[in-house]
């Protein structure tokens, strides 16, 4: 892998040290004896300069953007639901799935007073090109609040052949051209969601699914960086299932390991990328009872084992956790012993945990708009405080303990 941030330095050979053990003393005689390290490989390598810095014209901007989004005390509003998913959400408040209603909903979100606690907003393609009623483009509204506009660039899920209902993510075809257009429109980061599930009975996640998803994430991340967009890499291990928390921890770690291997293979510069993983919870149908401390402990352990320190931020998805759980778990993650050693910001990129209560409060009636916007601002503040480990409650979400499950969505 080409180093993404290598100073111009010559690594001269390390001094080979004599081993106290003789290799030949404990291996069969037909196995060649180990050679001294200096003869096995040349340790003299010259890194002229990081390829990323010399070849990518956006390098400095990408790193700055990633760091900005991962700033302490603020996180991401994930508002990139496809038209079909948005339609299902609008139906719950009796609104028709029209372009105008989707625009009204996003206008409510983006014009709320959230700039102090939200550093990035992920948008769906239609929304990236929409404007508020007064004609101001949404991207300008966001930028004026210090919120970086982002874009979902995958085009949804498709069944992965020869697996039992596992999925691959689509959207690589034409991606460079789309990224160029999105950059021109003001987007500066890009999301790709890969989905894996745990199922003991059918062996999920299969290696095929993990490899396919890691590969697609790496290809998209490379294309995004080449076109000026910070990739927010999302290898989601779903909460669905009856497995205990230890299994979620194991598979999340395994998925992260494959993902970072693939990112390295494709020369993705981790300083200029963000991660969007799941928190480590027991499966939703598990009988295992765990407290928030345990979720935080396993989540931190998994991230410490799996995520290189070069990455500026880990932005967790809410994944069906209740609004309150999402905030409290994040707060604990940032305050339990050991969290002070985390090299990245442990942060949020919540969709449902920031939006569902706001949608219910609005109920499609603009007479409720101020109240709904105040709730969104309060939720953003609570999660911003949780990022600092300083959230004290009470939680602003009415009915905030109800989980936000939804069936696996294919678009
Ligand atoms: P949730 O927080 O609702 O899981 O959504 C985050 C997201 O962007 C999933 O792709």
mmCIF file of C-alpha atoms and ligand atoms in Angstrom:
data_model
loop_
_atom_site.group_PDB
_atom_site.id
_atom_site.type_symbol
_atom_site.label_atom_id
_atom_site.label_comp_id
_atom_site.label_asym_id
_atom_site.label_seq_id
_atom_site.Cartn_x
_atom_site.Cartn_y
_atom_site.Cartn_z
ATOM 1 C CA UNK A 1 0.000 0.000 0.000
ATOM 2 C CA UNK A 2 1.270 3.470 -0.742
ATOM 3 C CA UNK A 3 1.665 5.501 2.409
ATOM 4 C CA UNK A 4 -0.891 8.270 2.522
ATOM 5 C CA UNK A 5 1.171 10.646 4.581
ATOM 6 C CA UNK A 6 4.811 9.756 4.373
ATOM 7 C CA UNK A 7 7.515 12.334 4.856
ATOM 8 C CA UNK A 8 10.421 12.200 2.467
ATOM 9 C CA UNK A 9 12.490 9.782 4.456
ATOM 10 C CA UNK A 10 14.834 6.944 3.752
ATOM 11 C CA UNK A 11 14.362 3.928 5.997
ATOM 12 C CA UNK A 12 17.814 2.458 6.329
ATOM 13 C CA UNK A 13 18.205 -1.121 7.405
ATOM 14 C CA UNK A 14 17.380 -1.925 10.969
ATOM 15 C CA UNK A 15 20.263 -3.477 12.801
ATOM 16 C CA UNK A 16 19.622 -7.220 12.764
ATOM 17 C CA UNK A 17 19.786 -8.551 16.274
ATOM 18 C CA UNK A 18 21.076 -11.964 17.160
ATOM 19 C CA UNK A 19 18.329 -14.324 18.230
ATOM 20 C CA UNK A 20 18.978 -16.231 21.448
ATOM 21 C CA UNK A 21 17.158 -19.181 19.861
ATOM 22 C CA UNK A 22 18.636 -21.122 17.013
ATOM 23 C CA UNK A 23 15.874 -21.648 14.462
ATOM 24 C CA UNK A 24 17.358 -24.946 13.400
ATOM 25 C CA UNK A 25 17.026 -26.338 16.923
ATOM 26 C CA UNK A 26 13.256 -26.775 16.768
ATOM 27 C CA UNK A 27 12.313 -27.270 13.116
ATOM 28 C CA UNK A 28 12.579 -30.500 11.093
ATOM 29 C CA UNK A 29 15.802 -30.796 9.143
ATOM 30 C CA UNK A 30 14.106 -30.539 5.729
ATOM 31 C CA UNK A 31 12.903 -26.999 6.500
ATOM 32 C CA UNK A 32 15.480 -24.402 5.524
ATOM 33 C CA UNK A 33 16.901 -22.523 8.479
ATOM 34 C CA UNK A 34 15.701 -18.976 8.960
ATOM 35 C CA UNK A 35 17.988 -16.432 7.447
ATOM 36 C CA UNK A 36 18.988 -13.330 9.327
ATOM 37 C CA UNK A 37 16.375 -10.622 8.720
ATOM 38 C CA UNK A 38 18.697 -8.425 6.689
ATOM 39 C CA UNK A 39 19.096 -11.152 4.052
ATOM 40 C CA UNK A 40 15.422 -12.096 3.839
ATOM 41 C CA UNK A 41 14.308 -8.766 2.501
ATOM 42 C CA UNK A 42 15.809 -5.486 1.688
ATOM 43 C CA UNK A 43 14.868 -3.112 4.435
ATOM 44 C CA UNK A 44 16.107 -0.167 2.514
ATOM 45 C CA UNK A 45 13.024 1.538 1.105
ATOM 46 C CA UNK A 46 12.748 5.088 -0.011
ATOM 47 C CA UNK A 47 9.490 6.957 0.303
ATOM 48 C CA UNK A 48 9.800 10.078 -1.768
ATOM 49 C CA UNK A 49 6.519 11.594 -0.699
ATOM 50 C CA UNK A 50 3.075 10.310 0.078
ATOM 51 C CA UNK A 51 1.370 9.470 -3.216
ATOM 52 C CA UNK A 52 -1.883 10.835 -1.900
ATOM 53 C CA UNK A 53 -0.390 14.258 -1.263
ATOM 54 C CA UNK A 54 1.386 14.413 -4.596
ATOM 55 C CA UNK A 55 -1.314 12.887 -6.774
ATOM 56 C CA UNK A 56 -4.570 14.076 -5.279
ATOM 57 C CA UNK A 57 -5.183 17.785 -5.919
ATOM 58 C CA UNK A 58 -7.814 17.831 -3.182
ATOM 59 C CA UNK A 59 -5.565 16.236 -0.532
ATOM 60 C CA UNK A 60 -5.307 19.191 1.843
ATOM 61 C CA UNK A 61 -8.986 20.077 1.546
ATOM 62 C CA UNK A 62 -10.077 16.483 2.102
ATOM 63 C CA UNK A 63 -8.069 16.171 5.311
ATOM 64 C CA UNK A 64 -9.300 19.511 6.578
ATOM 65 C CA UNK A 65 -12.925 18.621 5.824
ATOM 66 C CA UNK A 66 -12.669 15.232 7.550
ATOM 67 C CA UNK A 67 -11.172 16.851 10.617
ATOM 68 C CA UNK A 68 -13.767 19.591 10.626
ATOM 69 C CA UNK A 69 -16.678 17.166 10.448
ATOM 70 C CA UNK A 70 -15.171 15.102 13.260
ATOM 71 C CA UNK A 71 -14.768 18.188 15.498
ATOM 72 C CA UNK A 72 -15.425 17.535 19.158
ATOM 73 C CA UNK A 73 -18.883 18.431 20.354
ATOM 74 C CA UNK A 74 -20.614 18.158 16.986
ATOM 75 C CA UNK A 75 -21.623 15.374 14.624
ATOM 76 C CA UNK A 76 -23.590 14.490 11.522
ATOM 77 C CA UNK A 77 -27.291 14.719 10.717
ATOM 78 C CA UNK A 78 -27.985 11.754 8.425
ATOM 79 C CA UNK A 79 -30.888 12.926 6.264
ATOM 80 C CA UNK A 80 -30.144 10.979 3.105
ATOM 81 C CA UNK A 81 -33.094 8.602 3.033
ATOM 82 C CA UNK A 82 -34.061 7.651 -0.498
ATOM 83 C CA UNK A 83 -37.345 8.945 -1.912
ATOM 84 C CA UNK A 84 -38.908 5.590 -1.220
ATOM 85 C CA UNK A 85 -37.798 5.440 2.438
ATOM 86 C CA UNK A 86 -38.778 9.090 2.930
ATOM 87 C CA UNK A 87 -42.160 8.241 1.455
ATOM 88 C CA UNK A 88 -42.664 5.530 4.071
ATOM 89 C CA UNK A 89 -41.736 7.975 6.828
ATOM 90 C CA UNK A 90 -44.067 10.672 5.471
ATOM 91 C CA UNK A 91 -46.875 8.125 5.256
ATOM 92 C CA UNK A 92 -46.663 7.661 9.040
ATOM 93 C CA UNK A 93 -47.803 11.281 9.452
ATOM 94 C CA UNK A 94 -50.348 11.098 6.651
ATOM 95 C CA UNK A 95 -48.361 12.996 4.020
ATOM 96 C CA UNK A 96 -48.170 12.013 0.388
ATOM 97 C CA UNK A 97 -44.758 11.132 -1.026
ATOM 98 C CA UNK A 98 -44.366 14.145 -3.337
ATOM 99 C CA UNK A 99 -41.275 16.149 -4.180
ATOM 100 C CA UNK A 100 -42.853 19.147 -2.466
ATOM 101 C CA UNK A 101 -43.493 17.273 0.800
ATOM 102 C CA UNK A 102 -39.989 15.800 0.844
ATOM 103 C CA UNK A 103 -38.653 19.328 0.296
ATOM 104 C CA UNK A 104 -40.809 20.778 3.118
ATOM 105 C CA UNK A 105 -39.511 18.108 5.491
ATOM 106 C CA UNK A 106 -35.868 18.693 4.646
ATOM 107 C CA UNK A 107 -36.368 22.464 4.834
ATOM 108 C CA UNK A 108 -37.648 22.028 8.382
ATOM 109 C CA UNK A 109 -34.498 20.077 9.274
ATOM 110 C CA UNK A 110 -31.955 22.361 7.622
ATOM 111 C CA UNK A 111 -33.420 25.662 8.792
ATOM 112 C CA UNK A 112 -33.491 24.575 12.457
ATOM 113 C CA UNK A 113 -30.988 26.087 14.860
ATOM 114 C CA UNK A 114 -28.524 23.183 14.774
ATOM 115 C CA UNK A 115 -25.270 24.760 13.622
ATOM 116 C CA UNK A 116 -23.541 24.565 17.018
ATOM 117 C CA UNK A 117 -23.859 20.785 17.257
ATOM 118 C CA UNK A 118 -24.030 19.571 13.659
ATOM 119 C CA UNK A 119 -20.928 19.746 11.483
ATOM 120 C CA UNK A 120 -22.174 17.762 8.478
ATOM 121 C CA UNK A 121 -25.482 16.753 6.891
ATOM 122 C CA UNK A 122 -25.844 13.814 4.518
ATOM 123 C CA UNK A 123 -28.355 14.418 1.749
ATOM 124 C CA UNK A 124 -30.073 12.343 -0.896
ATOM 125 C CA UNK A 125 -29.382 13.373 -4.510
ATOM 126 C CA UNK A 126 -32.757 15.059 -4.989
ATOM 127 C CA UNK A 127 -32.251 17.121 -1.825
ATOM 128 C CA UNK A 128 -28.755 18.264 -2.797
ATOM 129 C CA UNK A 129 -30.332 20.181 -5.682
ATOM 130 C CA UNK A 130 -33.382 21.502 -3.811
ATOM 131 C CA UNK A 131 -33.926 24.961 -2.355
ATOM 132 C CA UNK A 132 -35.962 26.432 0.465
ATOM 133 C CA UNK A 133 -39.248 28.219 -0.274
ATOM 134 C CA UNK A 134 -37.429 31.569 -0.555
ATOM 135 C CA UNK A 135 -35.178 30.130 -3.273
ATOM 136 C CA UNK A 136 -32.028 29.683 -1.155
ATOM 137 C CA UNK A 137 -30.341 26.385 -2.097
ATOM 138 C CA UNK A 138 -30.198 23.927 0.783
ATOM 139 C CA UNK A 139 -26.425 23.651 0.380
ATOM 140 C CA UNK A 140 -26.106 27.409 1.002
ATOM 141 C CA UNK A 141 -28.361 27.216 4.055
ATOM 142 C CA UNK A 142 -26.195 24.461 5.488
ATOM 143 C CA UNK A 143 -22.883 26.108 4.674
ATOM 144 C CA UNK A 144 -24.015 29.364 6.294
ATOM 145 C CA UNK A 145 -24.508 27.401 9.536
ATOM 146 C CA UNK A 146 -21.066 25.808 9.308
ATOM 147 C CA UNK A 147 -22.559 22.475 8.243
ATOM 148 C CA UNK A 148 -20.715 20.602 5.477
ATOM 149 C CA UNK A 149 -23.114 19.227 2.839
ATOM 150 C CA UNK A 150 -22.669 15.530 2.147
ATOM 151 C CA UNK A 151 -24.267 13.133 -0.315
ATOM 152 C CA UNK A 152 -25.306 9.488 -0.281
ATOM 153 C CA UNK A 153 -23.650 7.995 -3.355
ATOM 154 C CA UNK A 154 -24.678 4.350 -3.185
ATOM 155 C CA UNK A 155 -27.855 3.400 -4.997
ATOM 156 C CA UNK A 156 -29.135 0.822 -2.553
ATOM 157 C CA UNK A 157 -28.859 -2.887 -1.874
ATOM 158 C CA UNK A 158 -29.160 -5.910 -4.095
ATOM 159 C CA UNK A 159 -29.300 -9.605 -3.224
ATOM 160 C CA UNK A 160 -25.900 -11.275 -3.220
ATOM 161 C CA UNK A 161 -26.091 -14.480 -5.285
ATOM 162 C CA UNK A 162 -25.283 -17.809 -3.587
ATOM 163 C CA UNK A 163 -25.875 -16.399 -0.113
ATOM 164 C CA UNK A 164 -28.918 -16.753 2.099
ATOM 165 C CA UNK A 165 -30.428 -13.309 1.727
ATOM 166 C CA UNK A 166 -27.233 -11.330 2.167
ATOM 167 C CA UNK A 167 -26.719 -8.133 0.229
ATOM 168 C CA UNK A 168 -24.235 -6.166 -1.836
ATOM 169 C CA UNK A 169 -24.442 -2.410 -2.315
ATOM 170 C CA UNK A 170 -24.861 -0.936 -5.801
ATOM 171 C CA UNK A 171 -23.698 2.363 -7.270
ATOM 172 C CA UNK A 172 -20.129 2.037 -8.551
ATOM 173 C CA UNK A 173 -21.100 2.448 -12.233
ATOM 174 C CA UNK A 174 -20.699 6.082 -13.254
ATOM 175 C CA UNK A 175 -19.635 7.032 -9.727
ATOM 176 C CA UNK A 176 -16.674 9.258 -10.749
ATOM 177 C CA UNK A 177 -18.933 11.393 -12.948
ATOM 178 C CA UNK A 178 -21.593 11.652 -10.254
ATOM 179 C CA UNK A 179 -18.990 12.636 -7.645
ATOM 180 C CA UNK A 180 -17.742 15.428 -9.913
ATOM 181 C CA UNK A 181 -21.290 16.778 -10.263
ATOM 182 C CA UNK A 182 -21.932 16.553 -6.522
ATOM 183 C CA UNK A 183 -18.695 18.382 -5.760
ATOM 184 C CA UNK A 184 -19.733 21.172 -8.130
ATOM 185 C CA UNK A 185 -23.052 21.413 -6.351
ATOM 186 C CA UNK A 186 -21.255 21.922 -3.027
ATOM 187 C CA UNK A 187 -21.035 18.437 -1.526
ATOM 188 C CA UNK A 188 -17.751 17.752 0.270
ATOM 189 C CA UNK A 189 -18.313 14.283 1.673
ATOM 190 C CA UNK A 190 -19.958 11.100 0.444
ATOM 191 C CA UNK A 191 -21.619 8.142 2.141
ATOM 192 C CA UNK A 192 -21.815 4.512 1.039
ATOM 193 C CA UNK A 193 -23.774 2.049 3.168
ATOM 194 C CA UNK A 194 -22.835 -1.624 3.180
ATOM 195 C CA UNK A 195 -25.099 -3.910 5.171
ATOM 196 C CA UNK A 196 -24.255 -7.208 6.817
ATOM 197 C CA UNK A 197 -26.324 -9.265 9.192
ATOM 198 C CA UNK A 198 -25.536 -11.884 11.799
ATOM 199 C CA UNK A 199 -27.393 -15.190 11.558
ATOM 200 C CA UNK A 200 -25.976 -18.254 13.217
ATOM 201 C CA UNK A 201 -28.427 -20.599 11.500
ATOM 202 C CA UNK A 202 -27.310 -19.639 7.998
ATOM 203 C CA UNK A 203 -23.719 -18.607 8.683
ATOM 204 C CA UNK A 204 -24.155 -14.888 8.029
ATOM 205 C CA UNK A 205 -22.182 -12.800 7.568
ATOM 206 C CA UNK A 206 -20.527 -15.066 5.038
ATOM 207 C CA UNK A 207 -16.980 -14.353 3.905
ATOM 208 C CA UNK A 208 -18.439 -13.698 0.439
ATOM 209 C CA UNK A 209 -20.634 -10.923 1.821
ATOM 210 C CA UNK A 210 -17.862 -9.411 3.930
ATOM 211 C CA UNK A 211 -15.390 -9.467 1.025
ATOM 212 C CA UNK A 212 -17.862 -8.060 -1.477
ATOM 213 C CA UNK A 213 -18.862 -5.233 0.833
ATOM 214 C CA UNK A 214 -15.320 -4.394 1.888
ATOM 215 C CA UNK A 215 -14.248 -4.289 -1.755
ATOM 216 C CA UNK A 216 -17.108 -2.017 -2.827
ATOM 217 C CA UNK A 217 -16.497 0.302 0.133
ATOM 218 C CA UNK A 218 -12.834 0.601 -0.829
ATOM 219 C CA UNK A 219 -13.600 1.271 -4.518
ATOM 220 C CA UNK A 220 -16.148 3.952 -3.633
ATOM 221 C CA UNK A 221 -13.827 5.530 -1.046
ATOM 222 C CA UNK A 222 -11.011 5.767 -3.560
ATOM 223 C CA UNK A 223 -13.294 7.284 -6.218
ATOM 224 C CA UNK A 224 -14.702 9.778 -3.707
ATOM 225 C CA UNK A 225 -11.258 10.999 -2.671
ATOM 226 C CA UNK A 226 -10.118 11.247 -6.271
ATOM 227 C CA UNK A 227 -13.045 13.582 -6.899
ATOM 228 C CA UNK A 228 -12.756 15.779 -3.823
ATOM 229 C CA UNK A 229 -15.291 14.081 -1.530
ATOM 230 C CA UNK A 230 -14.397 12.732 1.924
ATOM 231 C CA UNK A 231 -15.717 9.166 2.095
ATOM 232 C CA UNK A 232 -17.765 8.238 5.155
ATOM 233 C CA UNK A 233 -17.349 4.496 5.010
ATOM 234 C CA UNK A 234 -20.344 2.639 6.452
ATOM 235 C CA UNK A 235 -19.963 -1.098 7.037
ATOM 236 C CA UNK A 236 -23.160 -1.643 9.041
ATOM 237 C CA UNK A 237 -23.632 -4.869 10.973
ATOM 238 C CA UNK A 238 -27.368 -4.926 11.591
ATOM 239 C CA UNK A 239 -28.913 -5.227 15.047
ATOM 240 C CA UNK A 240 -31.388 -7.847 13.758
ATOM 241 C CA UNK A 241 -30.982 -11.320 15.221
ATOM 242 C CA UNK A 242 -30.919 -13.222 18.492
ATOM 243 C CA UNK A 243 -27.143 -13.259 18.994
ATOM 244 C CA UNK A 244 -25.413 -12.063 22.175
ATOM 245 C CA UNK A 245 -23.269 -8.938 22.344
ATOM 246 C CA UNK A 246 -20.043 -10.979 22.174
ATOM 247 C CA UNK A 247 -21.025 -12.149 18.688
ATOM 248 C CA UNK A 248 -21.780 -8.634 17.499
ATOM 249 C CA UNK A 249 -18.367 -7.603 18.808
ATOM 250 C CA UNK A 250 -16.664 -10.482 16.994
ATOM 251 C CA UNK A 251 -18.340 -9.875 13.630
ATOM 252 C CA UNK A 252 -18.045 -6.098 13.812
ATOM 253 C CA UNK A 253 -14.319 -6.481 14.443
ATOM 254 C CA UNK A 254 -14.014 -8.964 11.579
ATOM 255 C CA UNK A 255 -15.909 -6.675 9.196
ATOM 256 C CA UNK A 256 -13.735 -3.710 10.209
ATOM 257 C CA UNK A 257 -10.609 -5.758 9.662
ATOM 258 C CA UNK A 258 -11.630 -6.739 6.106
ATOM 259 C CA UNK A 259 -12.777 -3.186 5.383
ATOM 260 C CA UNK A 260 -9.512 -1.539 6.421
ATOM 261 C CA UNK A 261 -7.503 -4.149 4.539
ATOM 262 C CA UNK A 262 -9.474 -3.267 1.394
ATOM 263 C CA UNK A 263 -9.160 0.491 2.016
ATOM 264 C CA UNK A 264 -5.403 -0.003 2.263
ATOM 265 C CA UNK A 265 -5.323 -2.038 -0.936
ATOM 266 C CA UNK A 266 -7.013 0.828 -2.761
ATOM 267 C CA UNK A 267 -4.701 3.484 -1.299
ATOM 268 C CA UNK A 268 -7.479 5.282 0.513
ATOM 269 C CA UNK A 269 -5.968 7.951 2.731
ATOM 270 C CA UNK A 270 -7.430 7.364 6.175
ATOM 271 C CA UNK A 271 -6.623 10.893 7.373
ATOM 272 C CA UNK A 272 -9.094 12.085 4.762
ATOM 273 C CA UNK A 273 -11.885 9.605 5.503
ATOM 274 C CA UNK A 274 -14.460 8.938 8.216
ATOM 275 C CA UNK A 275 -16.020 5.735 9.509
ATOM 276 C CA UNK A 276 -19.711 5.100 10.146
ATOM 277 C CA UNK A 277 -20.109 1.812 12.028
ATOM 278 C CA UNK A 278 -22.785 0.300 14.250
ATOM 279 C CA UNK A 279 -22.461 0.348 18.013
ATOM 280 C CA UNK A 280 -21.984 -3.094 19.547
ATOM 281 C CA UNK A 281 -25.319 -4.254 20.964
ATOM 282 C CA UNK A 282 -26.876 -7.712 21.425
ATOM 283 C CA UNK A 283 -29.247 -8.722 18.615
ATOM 284 C CA UNK A 284 -32.721 -7.273 18.983
ATOM 285 C CA UNK A 285 -34.270 -10.702 19.574
ATOM 286 C CA UNK A 286 -31.587 -11.775 22.049
ATOM 287 C CA UNK A 287 -32.691 -12.586 25.572
ATOM 288 C CA UNK A 288 -29.386 -11.268 26.880
ATOM 289 C CA UNK A 289 -29.810 -8.150 29.012
ATOM 290 C CA UNK A 290 -26.902 -5.720 28.931
ATOM 291 C CA UNK A 291 -26.573 -2.259 30.370
ATOM 292 C CA UNK A 292 -25.292 0.817 28.573
ATOM 293 C CA UNK A 293 -21.868 0.441 30.246
ATOM 294 C CA UNK A 294 -21.476 -2.956 28.616
ATOM 295 C CA UNK A 295 -22.482 -1.623 25.192
ATOM 296 C CA UNK A 296 -19.952 1.195 25.577
ATOM 297 C CA UNK A 297 -17.241 -1.202 26.756
ATOM 298 C CA UNK A 298 -17.654 -3.620 23.843
ATOM 299 C CA UNK A 299 -18.033 -0.825 21.322
ATOM 300 C CA UNK A 300 -14.874 0.920 22.510
ATOM 301 C CA UNK A 301 -12.935 -2.349 22.582
ATOM 302 C CA UNK A 302 -14.042 -3.202 19.039
ATOM 303 C CA UNK A 303 -13.094 0.216 17.696
ATOM 304 C CA UNK A 304 -9.731 0.170 19.496
ATOM 305 C CA UNK A 305 -8.955 -3.196 17.920
ATOM 306 C CA UNK A 306 -10.238 -2.442 14.454
ATOM 307 C CA UNK A 307 -9.831 1.236 13.536
ATOM 308 C CA UNK A 308 -6.458 2.792 12.713
ATOM 309 C CA UNK A 309 -5.693 5.998 14.610
ATOM 310 C CA UNK A 310 -5.166 8.002 11.405
ATOM 311 C CA UNK A 311 -8.909 8.303 10.983
ATOM 312 C CA UNK A 312 -10.208 11.573 12.465
ATOM 313 C CA UNK A 313 -13.702 10.420 13.403
ATOM 314 C CA UNK A 314 -15.923 7.429 14.059
ATOM 315 C CA UNK A 315 -19.514 8.494 13.481
ATOM 316 C CA UNK A 316 -21.903 5.843 14.752
ATOM 317 C CA UNK A 317 -25.243 5.220 13.093
ATOM 318 C CA UNK A 318 -28.235 4.895 15.398
ATOM 319 C CA UNK A 319 -29.338 1.664 13.715
ATOM 320 C CA UNK A 320 -32.683 1.332 15.479
ATOM 321 C CA UNK A 321 -31.538 2.239 18.996
ATOM 322 C CA UNK A 322 -33.997 4.499 20.779
ATOM 323 C CA UNK A 323 -33.299 8.230 20.752
ATOM 324 C CA UNK A 324 -32.317 8.068 24.398
ATOM 325 C CA UNK A 325 -30.139 4.958 24.025
ATOM 326 C CA UNK A 326 -28.265 6.531 21.117
ATOM 327 C CA UNK A 327 -27.419 9.589 23.215
ATOM 328 C CA UNK A 328 -26.651 7.743 26.460
ATOM 329 C CA UNK A 329 -24.469 5.129 24.773
ATOM 330 C CA UNK A 330 -22.502 7.833 22.987
ATOM 331 C CA UNK A 331 -22.086 9.727 26.235
ATOM 332 C CA UNK A 332 -20.756 6.621 28.002
ATOM 333 C CA UNK A 333 -18.472 5.808 25.098
ATOM 334 C CA UNK A 334 -16.896 9.201 25.646
ATOM 335 C CA UNK A 335 -16.652 8.941 29.403
ATOM 336 C CA UNK A 336 -15.848 5.318 30.387
ATOM 337 C CA UNK A 337 -12.290 4.555 31.491
ATOM 338 C CA UNK A 338 -10.166 4.028 28.399
ATOM 339 C CA UNK A 339 -12.125 6.483 26.251
ATOM 340 C CA UNK A 340 -9.497 9.127 27.030
ATOM 341 C CA UNK A 341 -7.072 7.041 24.928
ATOM 342 C CA UNK A 342 -9.302 6.993 21.853
ATOM 343 C CA UNK A 343 -7.301 8.523 18.995
ATOM 344 C CA UNK A 344 -10.409 9.545 16.993
ATOM 345 C CA UNK A 345 -13.501 11.480 17.928
ATOM 346 C CA UNK A 346 -16.235 9.023 18.964
ATOM 347 C CA UNK A 347 -19.113 10.736 17.307
ATOM 348 C CA UNK A 348 -22.575 10.419 15.794
ATOM 349 C CA UNK A 349 -24.141 10.313 12.355
ATOM 350 C CA UNK A 350 -27.711 9.663 13.363
ATOM 351 C CA UNK A 351 -30.720 9.408 11.111
ATOM 352 C CA UNK A 352 -33.635 7.926 13.014
ATOM 353 C CA UNK A 353 -32.412 9.002 16.475
ATOM 354 C CA UNK A 354 -32.392 12.648 15.349
ATOM 355 C CA UNK A 355 -35.408 12.644 13.075
ATOM 356 C CA UNK A 356 -38.243 10.346 14.094
ATOM 357 C CA UNK A 357 -39.511 12.320 17.098
ATOM 358 C CA UNK A 358 -39.148 15.548 15.112
ATOM 359 C CA UNK A 359 -41.252 14.108 12.287
ATOM 360 C CA UNK A 360 -43.981 13.055 14.726
ATOM 361 C CA UNK A 361 -43.944 16.508 16.340
ATOM 362 C CA UNK A 362 -44.250 18.261 12.980
ATOM 363 C CA UNK A 363 -46.963 15.862 11.786
ATOM 364 C CA UNK A 364 -46.975 17.598 8.404
ATOM 365 C CA UNK A 365 -48.558 20.743 9.862
ATOM 366 C CA UNK A 366 -46.483 23.915 9.712
ATOM 367 C CA UNK A 367 -48.257 25.204 12.803
ATOM 368 C CA UNK A 368 -46.010 22.674 14.621
ATOM 369 C CA UNK A 369 -42.856 23.632 12.757
ATOM 370 C CA UNK A 370 -41.254 25.763 15.488
ATOM 371 C CA UNK A 371 -41.835 23.081 18.091
ATOM 372 C CA UNK A 372 -40.402 20.409 15.816
ATOM 373 C CA UNK A 373 -37.340 22.536 15.053
ATOM 374 C CA UNK A 374 -36.770 23.231 18.735
ATOM 375 C CA UNK A 375 -36.857 19.502 19.380
ATOM 376 C CA UNK A 376 -34.309 18.854 16.626
ATOM 377 C CA UNK A 377 -32.048 21.560 18.076
ATOM 378 C CA UNK A 378 -32.373 19.984 21.540
ATOM 379 C CA UNK A 379 -31.589 16.511 20.180
ATOM 380 C CA UNK A 380 -28.548 17.838 18.321
ATOM 381 C CA UNK A 381 -27.387 19.557 21.526
ATOM 382 C CA UNK A 382 -27.859 16.400 23.624
ATOM 383 C CA UNK A 383 -25.786 14.359 21.172
ATOM 384 C CA UNK A 384 -23.174 17.113 20.855
ATOM 385 C CA UNK A 385 -22.810 17.032 24.646
ATOM 386 C CA UNK A 386 -22.689 13.226 24.577
ATOM 387 C CA UNK A 387 -19.795 13.446 22.130
ATOM 388 C CA UNK A 388 -17.921 15.291 24.856
ATOM 389 C CA UNK A 389 -19.097 12.858 27.544
ATOM 390 C CA UNK A 390 -20.958 15.755 29.150
ATOM 391 C CA UNK A 391 -24.597 14.863 28.571
ATOM 392 C CA UNK A 392 -26.602 14.889 31.808
ATOM 393 C CA UNK A 393 -30.235 14.611 30.632
ATOM 394 C CA UNK A 394 -33.168 14.584 30.851
ATOM 395 C CA UNK A 395 -33.449 13.457 27.261
ATOM 396 C CA UNK A 396 -35.441 15.845 25.069
ATOM 397 C CA UNK A 397 -37.178 13.199 22.978
ATOM 398 C CA UNK A 398 -40.784 12.483 23.957
ATOM 399 C CA UNK A 399 -41.072 8.709 24.097
ATOM 400 C CA UNK A 400 -37.314 8.629 23.671
ATOM 401 C CA UNK A 401 -36.963 5.094 24.987
ATOM 402 C CA UNK A 402 -38.887 3.501 22.121
ATOM 403 C CA UNK A 403 -36.630 1.740 19.665
ATOM 404 C CA UNK A 404 -36.709 2.891 16.048
ATOM 405 C CA UNK A 405 -36.703 -0.380 14.144
ATOM 406 C CA UNK A 406 -37.500 -0.648 10.499
ATOM 407 C CA UNK A 407 -37.298 -3.572 8.105
ATOM 408 C CA UNK A 408 -34.108 -3.972 6.074
ATOM 409 C CA UNK A 409 -34.536 -1.545 3.232
ATOM 410 C CA UNK A 410 -33.335 -2.358 -0.259
ATOM 411 C CA UNK A 411 -33.332 1.245 -1.511
HETATM 412 P P1 LIG B 1 -29.769 5.508 11.356
HETATM 413 O O1 LIG B 1 -29.120 6.416 12.352
HETATM 414 O O2 LIG B 1 -31.259 5.687 11.264
HETATM 415 O O3 LIG B 1 -29.346 4.091 11.507
HETATM 416 O O4 LIG B 1 -29.307 5.976 9.915
HETATM 417 C C1 LIG B 1 -28.035 6.330 9.710
HETATM 418 C C2 LIG B 1 -27.722 6.094 8.305
HETATM 419 O O5 LIG B 1 -27.358 7.005 7.608
HETATM 420 C C3 LIG B 1 -27.810 4.728 7.784
HETATM 421 O O6 LIG B 1 -27.242 4.679 6.513
#
